[in-house]
PDB file of C-alpha atoms in Angstrom:
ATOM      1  CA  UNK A 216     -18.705 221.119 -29.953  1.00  0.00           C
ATOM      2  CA  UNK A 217     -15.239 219.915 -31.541  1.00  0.00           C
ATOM      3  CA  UNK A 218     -15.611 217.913 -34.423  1.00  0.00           C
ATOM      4  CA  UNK A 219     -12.912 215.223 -32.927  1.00  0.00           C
ATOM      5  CA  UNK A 220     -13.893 213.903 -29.568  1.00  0.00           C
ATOM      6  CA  UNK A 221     -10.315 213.208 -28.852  1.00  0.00           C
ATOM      7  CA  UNK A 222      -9.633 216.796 -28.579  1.00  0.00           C
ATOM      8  CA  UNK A 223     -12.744 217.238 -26.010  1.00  0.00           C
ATOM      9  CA  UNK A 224     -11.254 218.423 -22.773  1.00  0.00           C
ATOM     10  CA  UNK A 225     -11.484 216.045 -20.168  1.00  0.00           C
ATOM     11  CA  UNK A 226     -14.319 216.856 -17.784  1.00  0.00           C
ATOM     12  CA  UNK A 227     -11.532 217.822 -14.928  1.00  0.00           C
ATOM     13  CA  UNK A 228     -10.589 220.504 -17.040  1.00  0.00           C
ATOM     14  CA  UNK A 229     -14.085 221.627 -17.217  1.00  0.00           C
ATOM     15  CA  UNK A 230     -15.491 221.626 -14.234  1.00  0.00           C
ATOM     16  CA  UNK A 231     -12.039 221.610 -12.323  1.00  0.00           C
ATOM     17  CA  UNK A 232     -12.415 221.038  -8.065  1.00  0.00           C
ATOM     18  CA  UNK A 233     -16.512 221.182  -8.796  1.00  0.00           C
ATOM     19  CA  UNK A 234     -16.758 217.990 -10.361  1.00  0.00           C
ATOM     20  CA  UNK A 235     -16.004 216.569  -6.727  1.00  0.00           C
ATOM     21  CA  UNK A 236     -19.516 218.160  -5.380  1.00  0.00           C
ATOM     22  CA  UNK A 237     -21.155 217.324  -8.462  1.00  0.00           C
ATOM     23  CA  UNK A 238     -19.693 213.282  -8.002  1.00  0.00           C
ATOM     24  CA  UNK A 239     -21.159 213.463  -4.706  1.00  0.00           C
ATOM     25  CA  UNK A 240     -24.580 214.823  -5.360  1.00  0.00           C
ATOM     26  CA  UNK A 241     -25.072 212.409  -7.844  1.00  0.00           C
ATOM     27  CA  UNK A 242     -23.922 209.484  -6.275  1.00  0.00           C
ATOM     28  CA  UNK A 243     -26.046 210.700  -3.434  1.00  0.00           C
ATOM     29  CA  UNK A 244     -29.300 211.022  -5.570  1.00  0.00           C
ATOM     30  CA  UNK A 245     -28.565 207.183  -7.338  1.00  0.00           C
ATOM     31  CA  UNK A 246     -28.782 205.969  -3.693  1.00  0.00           C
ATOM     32  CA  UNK A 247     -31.908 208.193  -3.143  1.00  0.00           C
ATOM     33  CA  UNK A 248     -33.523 206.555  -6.392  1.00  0.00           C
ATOM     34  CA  UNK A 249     -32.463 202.928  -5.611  1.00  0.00           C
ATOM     35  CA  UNK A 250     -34.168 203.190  -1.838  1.00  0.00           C
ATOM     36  CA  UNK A 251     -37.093 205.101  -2.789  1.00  0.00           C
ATOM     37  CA  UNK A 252     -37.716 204.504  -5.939  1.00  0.00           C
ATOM     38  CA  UNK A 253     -40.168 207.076  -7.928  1.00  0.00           C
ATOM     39  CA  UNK A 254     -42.143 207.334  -5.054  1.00  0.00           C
ATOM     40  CA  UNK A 255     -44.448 204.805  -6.555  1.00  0.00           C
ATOM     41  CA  UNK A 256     -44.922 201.425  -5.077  1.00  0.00           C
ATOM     42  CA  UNK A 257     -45.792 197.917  -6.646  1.00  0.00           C
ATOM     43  CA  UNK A 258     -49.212 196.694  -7.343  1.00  0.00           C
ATOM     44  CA  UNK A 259     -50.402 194.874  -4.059  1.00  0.00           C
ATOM     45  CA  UNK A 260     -53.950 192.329  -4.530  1.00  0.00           C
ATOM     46  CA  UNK A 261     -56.399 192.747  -2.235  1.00  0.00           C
ATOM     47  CA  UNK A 262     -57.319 190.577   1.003  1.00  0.00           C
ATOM     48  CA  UNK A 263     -60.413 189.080   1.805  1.00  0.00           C
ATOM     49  CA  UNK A 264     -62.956 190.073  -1.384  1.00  0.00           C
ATOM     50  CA  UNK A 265     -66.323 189.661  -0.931  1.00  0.00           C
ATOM     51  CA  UNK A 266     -67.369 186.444  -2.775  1.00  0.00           C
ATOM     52  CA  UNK A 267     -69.875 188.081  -4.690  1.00  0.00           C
ATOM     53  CA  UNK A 268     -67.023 189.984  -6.805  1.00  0.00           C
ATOM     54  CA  UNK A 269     -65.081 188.440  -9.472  1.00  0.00           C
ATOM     55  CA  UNK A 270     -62.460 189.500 -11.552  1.00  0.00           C
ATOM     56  CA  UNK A 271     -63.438 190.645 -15.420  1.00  0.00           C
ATOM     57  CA  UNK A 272     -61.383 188.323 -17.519  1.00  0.00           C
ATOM     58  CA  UNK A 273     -59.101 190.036 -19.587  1.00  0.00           C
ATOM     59  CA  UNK A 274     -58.967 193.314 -17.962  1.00  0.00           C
ATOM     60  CA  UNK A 275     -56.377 194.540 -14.994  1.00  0.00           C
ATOM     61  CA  UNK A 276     -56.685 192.560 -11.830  1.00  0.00           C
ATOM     62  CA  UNK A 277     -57.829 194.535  -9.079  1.00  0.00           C
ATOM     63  CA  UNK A 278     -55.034 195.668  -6.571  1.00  0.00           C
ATOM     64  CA  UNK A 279     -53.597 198.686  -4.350  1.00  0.00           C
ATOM     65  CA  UNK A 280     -50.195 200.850  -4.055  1.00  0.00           C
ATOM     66  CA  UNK A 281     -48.952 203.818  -3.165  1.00  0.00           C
ATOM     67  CA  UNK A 282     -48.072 206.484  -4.929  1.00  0.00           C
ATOM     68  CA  UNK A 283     -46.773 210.256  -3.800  1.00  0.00           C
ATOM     69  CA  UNK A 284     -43.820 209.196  -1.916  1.00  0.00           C
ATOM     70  CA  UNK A 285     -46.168 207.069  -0.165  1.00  0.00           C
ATOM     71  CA  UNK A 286     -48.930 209.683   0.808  1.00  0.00           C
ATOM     72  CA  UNK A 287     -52.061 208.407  -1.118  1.00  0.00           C
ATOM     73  CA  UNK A 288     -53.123 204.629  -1.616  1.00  0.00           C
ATOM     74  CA  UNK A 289     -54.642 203.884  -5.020  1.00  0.00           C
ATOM     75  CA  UNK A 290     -56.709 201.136  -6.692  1.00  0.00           C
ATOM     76  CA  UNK A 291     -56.851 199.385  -9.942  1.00  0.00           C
ATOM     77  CA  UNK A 292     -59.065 197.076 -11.962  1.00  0.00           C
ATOM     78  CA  UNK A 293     -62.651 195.631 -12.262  1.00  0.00           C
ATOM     79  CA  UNK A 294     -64.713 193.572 -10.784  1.00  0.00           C
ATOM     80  CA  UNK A 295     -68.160 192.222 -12.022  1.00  0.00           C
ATOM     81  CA  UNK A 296     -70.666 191.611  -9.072  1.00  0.00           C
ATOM     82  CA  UNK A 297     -72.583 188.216  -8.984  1.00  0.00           C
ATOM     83  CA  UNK A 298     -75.477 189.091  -6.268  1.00  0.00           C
ATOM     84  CA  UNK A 299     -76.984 192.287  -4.948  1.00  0.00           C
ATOM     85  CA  UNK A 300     -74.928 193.898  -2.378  1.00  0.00           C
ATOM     86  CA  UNK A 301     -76.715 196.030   0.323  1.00  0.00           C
ATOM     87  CA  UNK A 302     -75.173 199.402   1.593  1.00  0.00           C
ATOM     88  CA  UNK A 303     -72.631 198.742   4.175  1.00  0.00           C
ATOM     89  CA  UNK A 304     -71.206 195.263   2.340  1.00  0.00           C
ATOM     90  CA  UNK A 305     -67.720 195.087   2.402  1.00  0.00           C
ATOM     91  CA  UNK A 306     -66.034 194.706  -0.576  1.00  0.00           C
ATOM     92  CA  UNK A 307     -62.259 193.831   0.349  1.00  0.00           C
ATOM     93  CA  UNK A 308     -59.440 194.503   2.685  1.00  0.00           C
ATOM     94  CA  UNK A 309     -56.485 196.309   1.725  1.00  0.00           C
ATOM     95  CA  UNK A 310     -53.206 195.089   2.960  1.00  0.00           C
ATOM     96  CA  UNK A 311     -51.703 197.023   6.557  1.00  0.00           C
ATOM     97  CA  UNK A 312     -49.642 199.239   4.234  1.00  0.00           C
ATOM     98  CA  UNK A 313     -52.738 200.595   2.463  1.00  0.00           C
ATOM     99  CA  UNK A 314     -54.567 201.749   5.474  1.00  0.00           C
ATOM    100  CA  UNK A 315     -55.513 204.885   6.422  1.00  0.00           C
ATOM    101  CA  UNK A 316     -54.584 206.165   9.889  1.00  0.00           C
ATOM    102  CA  UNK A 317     -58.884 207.688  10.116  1.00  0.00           C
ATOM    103  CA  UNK A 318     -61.635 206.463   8.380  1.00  0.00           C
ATOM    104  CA  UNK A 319     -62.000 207.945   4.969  1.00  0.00           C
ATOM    105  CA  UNK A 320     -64.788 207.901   1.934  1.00  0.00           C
ATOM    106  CA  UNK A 321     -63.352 207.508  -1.837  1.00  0.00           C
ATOM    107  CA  UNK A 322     -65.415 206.825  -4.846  1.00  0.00           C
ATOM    108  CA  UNK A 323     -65.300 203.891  -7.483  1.00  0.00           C
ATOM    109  CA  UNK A 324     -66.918 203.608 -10.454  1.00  0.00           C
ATOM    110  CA  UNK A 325     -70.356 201.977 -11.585  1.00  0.00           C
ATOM    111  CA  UNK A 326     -71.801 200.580 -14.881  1.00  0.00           C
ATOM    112  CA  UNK A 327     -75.597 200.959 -14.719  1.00  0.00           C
ATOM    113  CA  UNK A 328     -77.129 199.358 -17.912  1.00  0.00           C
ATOM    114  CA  UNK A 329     -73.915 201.308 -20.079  1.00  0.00           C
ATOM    115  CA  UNK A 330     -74.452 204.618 -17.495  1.00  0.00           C
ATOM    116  CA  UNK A 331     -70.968 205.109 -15.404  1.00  0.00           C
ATOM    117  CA  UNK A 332     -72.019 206.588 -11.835  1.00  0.00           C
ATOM    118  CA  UNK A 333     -69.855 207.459  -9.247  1.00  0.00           C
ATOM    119  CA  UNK A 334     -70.149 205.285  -5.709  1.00  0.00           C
ATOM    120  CA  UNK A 335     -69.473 206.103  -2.615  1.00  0.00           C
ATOM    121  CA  UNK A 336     -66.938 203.979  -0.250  1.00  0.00           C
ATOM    122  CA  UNK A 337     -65.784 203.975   3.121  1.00  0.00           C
ATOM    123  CA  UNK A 338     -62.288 202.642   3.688  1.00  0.00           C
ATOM    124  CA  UNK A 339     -61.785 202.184   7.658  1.00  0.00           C
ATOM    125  CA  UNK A 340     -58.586 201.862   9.537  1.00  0.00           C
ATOM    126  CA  UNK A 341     -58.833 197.954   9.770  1.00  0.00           C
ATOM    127  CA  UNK A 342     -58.407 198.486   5.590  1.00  0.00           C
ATOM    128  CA  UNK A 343     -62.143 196.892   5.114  1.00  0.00           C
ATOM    129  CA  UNK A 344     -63.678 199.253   1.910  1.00  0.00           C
ATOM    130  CA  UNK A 345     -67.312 199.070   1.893  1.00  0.00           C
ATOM    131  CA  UNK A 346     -70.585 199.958   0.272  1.00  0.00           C
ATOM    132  CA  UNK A 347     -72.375 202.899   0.858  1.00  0.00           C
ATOM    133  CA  UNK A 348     -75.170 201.868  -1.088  1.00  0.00           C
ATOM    134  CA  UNK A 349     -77.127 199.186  -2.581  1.00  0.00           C
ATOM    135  CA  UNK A 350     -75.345 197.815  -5.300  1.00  0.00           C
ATOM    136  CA  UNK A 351     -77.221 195.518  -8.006  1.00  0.00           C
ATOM    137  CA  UNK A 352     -76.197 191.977  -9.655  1.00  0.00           C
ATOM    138  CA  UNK A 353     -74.532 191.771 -12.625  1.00  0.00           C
ATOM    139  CA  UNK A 354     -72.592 195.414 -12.557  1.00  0.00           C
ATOM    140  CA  UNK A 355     -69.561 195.962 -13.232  1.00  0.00           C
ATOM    141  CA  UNK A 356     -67.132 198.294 -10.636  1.00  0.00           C
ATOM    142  CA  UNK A 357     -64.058 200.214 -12.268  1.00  0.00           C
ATOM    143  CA  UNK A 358     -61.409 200.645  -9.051  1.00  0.00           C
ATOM    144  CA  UNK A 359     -59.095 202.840 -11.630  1.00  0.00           C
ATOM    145  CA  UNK A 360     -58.677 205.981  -9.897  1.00  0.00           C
ATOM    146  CA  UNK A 361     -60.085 205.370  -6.117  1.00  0.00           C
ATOM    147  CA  UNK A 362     -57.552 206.700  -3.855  1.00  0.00           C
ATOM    148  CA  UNK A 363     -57.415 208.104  -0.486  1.00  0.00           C
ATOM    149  CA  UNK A 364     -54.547 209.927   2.211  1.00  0.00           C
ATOM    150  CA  UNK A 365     -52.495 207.624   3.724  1.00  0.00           C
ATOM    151  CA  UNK A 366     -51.002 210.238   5.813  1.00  0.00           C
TER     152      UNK A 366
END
């Protein structure tokens, strides 16, 4: 590398009639960037929660995006459960964009007396994620992680 920048060839010089190409692929992957992003989405809440789950205070609210271009669906936060829920309760809705086009199982998280234990969900094509199982009062359930296909 030259010691004066001034006497740095000017990038024609170096990369002569490629640069053109070059220009053009990288204009064309800026545009590629700014319409799809990363290929992950923004943090969406979730629709009609059953009103035996709140929030934990001071911990990530629970919500959905996608992630993989799109191709999975994924979940984040906790919730603390107020009264028993019986296998088959529903526990939210995801938005439209968060459904998946066949009925699919994922698995959240479960604090039993300071024992984390994996739970079965279904998440149907109307977006409504439900129990499997019985689920006890005063538990908490850790979304982080839950994800399923979208395509």
């Amino acid at each position: 590398m030259p010691s004066n920048p001034a006497s740095t060839p000017p990038v024609h010089a170096i990369f002569g009639s490629r640069l053109t190409t070059i220009e053009a692929r990288l204009t064309a992957l800026e545009v590629w960037i700014r319409t799809y992003g990363s290929g992950v989405g923004a943090w969406t809440k979730l629709e009609t929660v059953n009103a035996s789950l709140k929030p934990v205070a001071g911990w990530e609210a629970p919500e959905v995006r996608q992630e993989q271009d799109g191709a999975r669906a994924f979940l984040k936060g906790i919730y603390e459960n107020t009264a028993e829920l019986a296998g088959g309760a529903k526990l939210f809705t995801v938005p439209v964009a968060f459904r998946p086009k066949a009925n699919v199982a994922c698995i959240i998280g479960v604090d039993v007396s300071g024992v984390f234990k994996a739970y079965p969900c279904s998440v149907t094509t109307a977006g409504v994620v439900e129990l499997r199982e019985v689920l006890k009062e005063k538990l908490f359930l850790y979304l982080d992680g839950a994800n399923w296909s979208l395509t």
